[in-house]
Amino acid sequence: MPIYEYRCDQCSGEFEVLVWSARDETNLKCPKCGHTGVRRVLSACVNRNRSAGLSSAPCGPSSGAFS
Ligand SMILES: [Zn+2]
């Protein structure tokens, strides 16, 4: 189960979400202001290292494939 980091378009707040399926993304809301216009950011490497063991996904240039 991937954990993605998102940034709110409205307040620029960043938060992490455990996404079970692509459909979950359409329902995402900013926890700070409730705005639904959030976009995924790709700084997940640091977060994955912090929560060691969650994922062994590579942190190379290939992570840009999401965008
Ligand atoms: Zn927000």
Short mmCIF file of C-alpha atoms and ligand atoms in Angstrom, two decimals:
data_model
loop_
_atom_site.label_atom_id
_atom_site.label_comp_id
_atom_site.label_asym_id
_atom_site.label_seq_id
_atom_site.Cartn_x
_atom_site.Cartn_y
_atom_site.Cartn_z
CA MET A 1 0.00 0.00 0.00
CA PRO A 2 1.68 3.15 -1.19
CA ILE A 3 1.90 6.31 0.84
CA TYR A 4 1.88 9.43 -1.24
CA GLU A 5 2.58 12.98 -0.30
CA TYR A 6 0.24 15.69 -1.48
CA ARG A 7 0.26 19.45 -1.54
CA CYS A 8 -2.80 21.61 -1.34
CA ASP A 9 -3.21 24.14 -4.13
CA GLN A 10 -4.95 26.57 -1.83
CA CYS A 11 -2.93 26.71 1.38
CA SER A 12 0.23 24.92 0.19
CA GLY A 13 -0.08 22.56 3.10
CA GLU A 14 1.50 19.16 2.62
CA PHE A 15 0.22 15.89 3.96
CA GLU A 16 0.68 12.18 3.46
CA VAL A 17 -2.06 9.81 2.45
CA LEU A 18 -2.15 6.07 2.31
CA VAL A 19 -3.79 5.42 -1.04
CA TRP A 20 -5.53 2.11 -1.47
CA SER A 21 -6.61 2.69 -5.04
CA ALA A 22 -6.56 5.34 -7.71
CA ARG A 23 -10.16 6.15 -6.87
CA ASP A 24 -9.14 7.28 -3.40
CA GLU A 25 -7.21 10.14 -4.92
CA THR A 26 -10.35 11.73 -6.31
CA ASN A 27 -11.76 12.08 -2.80
CA LEU A 28 -8.72 13.65 -1.21
CA LYS A 29 -9.16 16.82 0.78
CA CYS A 30 -6.63 19.04 2.43
CA PRO A 31 -6.71 18.33 6.20
CA LYS A 32 -5.98 21.98 6.93
CA CYS A 33 -8.48 23.87 4.80
CA GLY A 34 -10.67 21.18 3.25
CA HIS A 35 -9.79 22.19 -0.27
CA THR A 36 -10.08 19.33 -2.75
CA GLY A 37 -7.51 20.62 -5.22
CA VAL A 38 -4.51 18.67 -4.05
CA ARG A 39 -1.69 17.33 -6.13
CA ARG A 40 0.77 14.57 -5.53
CA VAL A 41 4.35 15.54 -4.87
CA LEU A 42 7.33 13.28 -5.26
CA SER A 43 9.39 13.81 -2.13
CA ALA A 44 8.37 10.39 -0.89
CA CYS A 45 11.91 9.07 -0.72
CA VAL A 46 12.66 10.92 2.49
CA ASN A 47 9.38 9.90 4.03
CA ARG A 48 9.88 6.29 3.13
CA ASN A 49 13.29 6.31 4.77
CA ARG A 50 11.81 7.85 7.86
CA SER A 51 9.21 5.13 8.16
CA ALA A 52 11.63 2.35 7.38
CA GLY A 53 10.22 -0.92 6.23
CA LEU A 54 7.08 0.41 4.62
CA SER A 55 8.47 0.29 1.14
CA SER A 56 11.66 -0.52 -0.65
CA ALA A 57 10.71 1.51 -3.69
CA PRO A 58 13.69 3.00 -5.47
CA CYS A 59 14.40 6.68 -5.01
CA GLY A 60 15.98 7.15 -8.39
CA PRO A 61 14.85 9.23 -11.35
CA SER A 62 12.31 6.53 -12.17
CA SER A 63 10.08 7.87 -9.38
CA GLY A 64 9.18 10.68 -11.78
CA ALA A 65 7.04 8.24 -13.69
CA PHE A 66 4.05 9.31 -11.61
CA SER A 67 3.84 12.64 -13.33
ZN ZN B 1 -5.25 23.40 2.12
#
